[in-house]
Amino acid sequence: APHVLWQLQHDWPTLAFMRGAREHKMLAPAPGAWVLEQVLNMGPPAAPLGLAGLWWLLRSEQARPLRPLAWAFLTVITVLLLGQGKAYYAAPAYLPLYAAGGVALERAPRALRILAPTLLVVGALATLPLSKPILPVERFIRYQDALGLEPGTGGERHELEALPQFYADMHGWEQLAAEVTAIHRALAPELRERACVFAQNYGQAAAIEILGEDPPPVLSGHNNYWLWGPRGCGAVMIVIGGERSELEAVFAEVQQVASHHCADDRCMPYENHKPLWLAQGPRVSLEQLWPQLRHYE
């Protein structure tokens, strides 16, 4: 298959990603909690419909031709659980269960056929703020507290403040992009035309590329960004985060030109309070250094 051939040609990056995620980022899930999270991801109102669909696919004679869908779902769940995958990775596999649950519901007593859609709609509206940022931050925190929920990281080893990761990860990017843009524009013309940005992760890199105004080339050793290589950069680098000592081992001149502090402190803590560096005079070419910068996780 083309995908397998690509993996072979690029030293199996997906396997490296899974290994790196387990070692450096992912929390080993407790099986019971992981399965419970599947119910929460389905949505408490929709979970009975999905589970009814799974039962119908496995037990109904009418569903015999469709039974492989049930086994496919159970296989996906088993592989992800044994591989310590994030619970939400299973979400696409829910869809056949919902469809099968709808068929099973058609065969239910009339009262249940009327009640179930009502509960689905009411429940979906009540839990919508958990999947979409429709509430202002402070109101969302009160809503979360009222439900007795604690902020979640999606199974990752990250420090959190009051917001779950899906919401906190929406904060601070415009500000970071503006700060990097300002640094780039303040450079002398001969430096500006050679400058590139190095980000510690794909979130930072994508923020500069998408939200920045006329950004320079943006590099990162994180995930797919590493595969795109150094692209001729290295002479002048604007570096987001990192330690001075690490940069001074690679560049002759290192200067902290700014600091990134999320204006409302609502971003992920590991994205807050970051030094922004200007590094020049490489002691070694970025092409030579590039293999050491790869981190899949």
XYZ file of C-alpha atoms in Angstrom:
297
model
C 0.000 0.000 0.000
C 1.274 3.559 -0.679
C 1.036 4.503 2.989
C 3.135 1.540 4.129
C 5.698 2.292 1.409
C 5.907 5.915 2.591
C 6.375 4.752 6.188
C 9.193 2.447 5.079
C 10.918 5.213 3.122
C 10.765 7.591 6.105
C 11.965 5.208 8.834
C 8.496 4.332 10.183
C 7.536 7.719 11.682
C 4.167 6.524 12.989
C 5.828 3.834 15.104
C 8.365 6.393 16.328
C 5.509 8.774 17.152
C 3.661 6.133 19.169
C 6.838 5.181 21.037
C 7.710 8.813 21.759
C 4.186 9.608 22.916
C 4.194 6.684 25.349
C 7.618 7.575 26.734
C 7.347 11.351 26.957
C 3.757 12.551 26.739
C 1.007 10.018 27.316
C -0.242 8.798 30.664
C -0.754 5.033 30.805
C -4.559 4.743 30.944
C -6.312 2.655 33.555
C -8.553 0.322 31.508
C -11.694 1.106 33.487
C -11.188 4.861 33.284
C -10.330 4.609 29.576
C -13.543 2.710 28.811
C -15.548 5.192 30.897
C -13.990 8.002 28.867
C -15.398 6.355 25.737
C -18.869 6.840 27.203
C -18.084 10.479 28.003
C -16.694 11.049 24.508
C -19.807 9.560 22.950
C -21.769 11.933 25.138
C -23.831 10.587 28.041
C -27.101 11.147 26.113
C -25.814 9.404 22.967
C -23.888 6.598 24.661
C -27.003 4.430 25.248
C -27.851 4.766 21.554
C -24.339 3.710 20.535
C -24.254 0.809 22.986
C -27.693 -0.306 21.813
C -26.334 -0.250 18.278
C -23.371 -2.410 19.304
C -25.686 -4.875 21.020
C -27.994 -4.994 17.981
C -25.074 -5.621 15.618
C -23.798 -8.465 17.796
C -27.101 -10.133 18.683
C -29.745 -9.451 16.054
C -30.237 -11.951 13.235
C -31.251 -9.045 11.009
C -27.855 -7.460 11.622
C -25.830 -10.558 10.682
C -24.556 -9.060 7.369
C -23.419 -5.970 9.302
C -21.833 -7.822 12.218
C -18.274 -7.128 11.000
C -18.906 -3.478 11.949
C -19.245 -4.516 15.585
C -16.083 -6.604 15.487
C -14.242 -3.777 13.761
C -15.271 -1.407 16.563
C -14.181 -3.834 19.269
C -10.877 -4.392 17.466
C -10.208 -0.644 17.291
C -10.995 -0.261 20.987
C -8.723 -3.171 21.913
C -5.799 -1.952 19.796
C -6.041 1.576 21.194
C -6.351 0.385 24.774
C -3.374 -1.971 24.508
C -1.375 0.664 22.620
C -2.153 3.336 25.243
C -3.796 5.558 22.645
C -5.834 8.568 23.650
C -9.461 7.739 24.303
C -10.731 10.185 21.699
C -8.773 8.405 18.947
C -11.691 5.952 18.868
C -14.277 8.630 18.057
C -14.607 7.886 14.285
C -15.483 4.290 15.153
C -18.638 5.426 16.976
C -20.478 6.381 13.790
C -21.596 2.875 12.709
C -22.835 2.268 16.251
C -25.031 5.359 16.159
C -26.499 4.262 12.824
C -27.132 0.760 14.132
C -28.614 2.229 17.307
C -31.053 4.215 15.179
C -32.170 1.012 13.474
C -32.563 -0.700 16.838
C -34.561 2.277 18.124
C -36.998 1.950 15.228
C -37.900 -1.473 16.603
C -38.377 -0.214 20.177
C -41.761 0.547 21.793
C -43.399 3.770 20.612
C -42.885 5.601 23.925
C -39.139 4.993 23.775
C -39.007 6.093 20.130
C -40.470 9.433 21.202
C -38.498 9.818 24.435
C -35.049 8.920 23.095
C -34.713 11.759 20.530
C -35.909 14.255 23.132
C -33.293 13.084 25.627
C -30.622 13.185 22.921
C -31.380 16.799 22.025
C -31.694 18.012 25.624
C -28.573 16.158 26.703
C -26.567 17.405 23.734
C -27.496 21.002 24.499
C -26.664 20.575 28.195
C -23.197 19.154 27.475
C -22.366 21.274 24.422
C -19.904 23.531 26.339
C -17.729 20.460 26.945
C -17.088 20.094 23.218
C -17.419 23.641 21.873
C -16.121 26.894 23.420
C -19.530 28.575 23.436
C -19.211 29.991 26.966
C -16.902 32.808 28.086
C -13.968 31.503 30.090
C -15.179 32.437 33.567
C -18.673 31.092 32.902
C -17.220 27.859 31.522
C -15.175 27.384 34.699
C -18.335 27.796 36.808
C -20.191 25.360 34.525
C -17.355 22.834 34.814
C -17.302 23.160 38.603
C -21.082 22.744 38.791
C -20.786 19.408 36.976
C -18.044 18.305 39.365
C -15.530 17.949 36.535
C -11.810 18.602 36.725
C -9.836 20.000 33.778
C -8.561 17.210 31.564
C -5.449 16.871 29.413
C -6.789 14.224 27.055
C -4.465 11.665 28.611
C -1.260 13.726 28.400
C 1.304 14.551 31.103
C 0.690 18.260 31.293
C 0.163 20.728 34.096
C -3.187 22.502 33.900
C -4.759 25.598 35.368
C -8.541 26.045 35.460
C -9.268 25.183 31.814
C -9.125 21.758 30.162
C -6.519 21.367 27.466
C -8.918 21.645 24.531
C -9.953 25.124 25.734
C -6.597 26.328 27.106
C -4.962 25.425 23.796
C -7.084 28.114 22.123
C -5.384 30.911 24.065
C -2.202 32.860 23.470
C -1.474 32.038 19.840
C -2.377 35.399 18.296
C -0.208 37.131 20.875
C 2.754 34.814 20.211
C 2.440 35.323 16.454
C 2.343 39.105 16.908
C 5.427 39.053 19.149
C 7.438 36.973 16.685
C 6.285 39.190 13.809
C 7.458 42.277 15.729
C 10.888 40.730 16.340
C 11.242 39.837 12.669
C 10.229 43.301 11.476
C 12.653 44.989 13.889
C 15.664 43.216 12.387
C 18.024 45.046 10.073
C 17.135 44.333 6.426
C 20.190 42.138 5.828
C 19.247 39.997 8.855
C 15.517 39.993 8.172
C 15.886 38.485 4.703
C 17.892 35.553 6.121
C 15.892 35.013 9.307
C 13.812 31.947 10.084
C 11.796 30.911 13.133
C 12.413 27.759 15.166
C 9.490 26.530 17.284
C 9.592 23.852 19.964
C 6.364 22.188 18.827
C 3.873 22.130 15.978
C 1.412 24.333 17.876
C 3.870 27.208 18.068
C 5.026 26.658 14.482
C 1.508 26.581 13.063
C 0.519 29.685 15.042
C 3.334 31.686 13.438
C 2.601 30.366 9.951
C -1.173 30.839 10.100
C -1.617 33.864 12.372
C 1.603 35.764 11.686
C 1.732 38.586 9.156
C 4.035 37.658 6.272
C 6.035 35.256 8.461
C 9.526 34.021 7.596
C 10.061 30.261 7.139
C 9.069 28.390 10.299
C 10.898 25.237 11.377
C 10.416 22.710 14.141
C 11.741 19.282 15.003
C 8.292 18.221 16.184
C 6.352 15.546 14.299
C 5.692 16.358 10.630
C 7.593 19.636 10.803
C 10.807 17.649 11.173
C 10.096 15.834 7.905
C 10.028 19.173 6.051
C 13.656 19.787 6.961
C 15.716 22.947 7.612
C 14.885 24.495 4.204
C 18.131 26.422 3.923
C 17.737 28.164 7.286
C 20.225 28.499 10.115
C 22.150 31.760 9.682
C 19.705 33.904 11.678
C 17.112 32.231 13.881
C 14.272 33.554 16.016
C 13.845 30.776 18.572
C 10.729 30.281 20.699
C 11.612 28.885 24.121
C 14.573 26.694 24.910
C 17.595 27.280 27.133
C 20.369 29.826 26.549
C 23.061 27.204 27.203
C 21.660 24.917 24.508
C 21.563 27.734 21.964
C 25.049 28.993 22.839
C 26.398 25.533 22.078
C 25.136 25.957 18.512
C 25.318 29.723 17.856
C 28.109 32.237 18.456
C 25.695 35.039 19.363
C 22.532 34.509 21.409
C 20.351 37.348 22.678
C 17.016 37.240 24.469
C 14.968 39.851 22.630
C 11.565 39.363 24.256
C 9.460 37.132 26.499
C 6.096 35.584 25.774
C 3.576 35.792 28.612
C -0.048 34.895 27.857
C -2.033 38.059 28.500
C -4.823 36.303 30.399
C -2.792 33.340 31.754
C -5.386 31.012 30.239
C -3.064 29.258 27.795
C -1.459 25.909 28.594
C 1.174 26.445 31.321
C 3.911 24.892 29.190
C 3.236 27.544 26.515
C 3.459 30.426 28.983
C 6.468 32.502 30.089
C 8.682 31.605 27.128
C 11.898 33.468 26.252
C 12.188 34.589 22.631
C 15.743 34.441 21.340
C 17.674 35.839 18.417
C 20.523 33.494 17.498
C 23.215 34.195 14.895
C 26.547 32.794 13.776
C 25.919 29.051 13.643
C 28.818 26.923 14.885
C 27.423 23.949 12.959
C 25.087 23.867 9.971
C 21.429 23.227 10.656
C 21.513 20.408 8.096
C 24.090 18.597 10.243
C 22.155 19.285 13.438
C 18.729 18.379 12.035
C 18.721 14.620 12.827
C 19.225 15.449 16.525
C 16.235 17.806 16.582
C 13.626 15.196 15.722
C 11.045 14.471 18.376
C 7.907 12.539 17.509
C 5.288 12.574 20.247
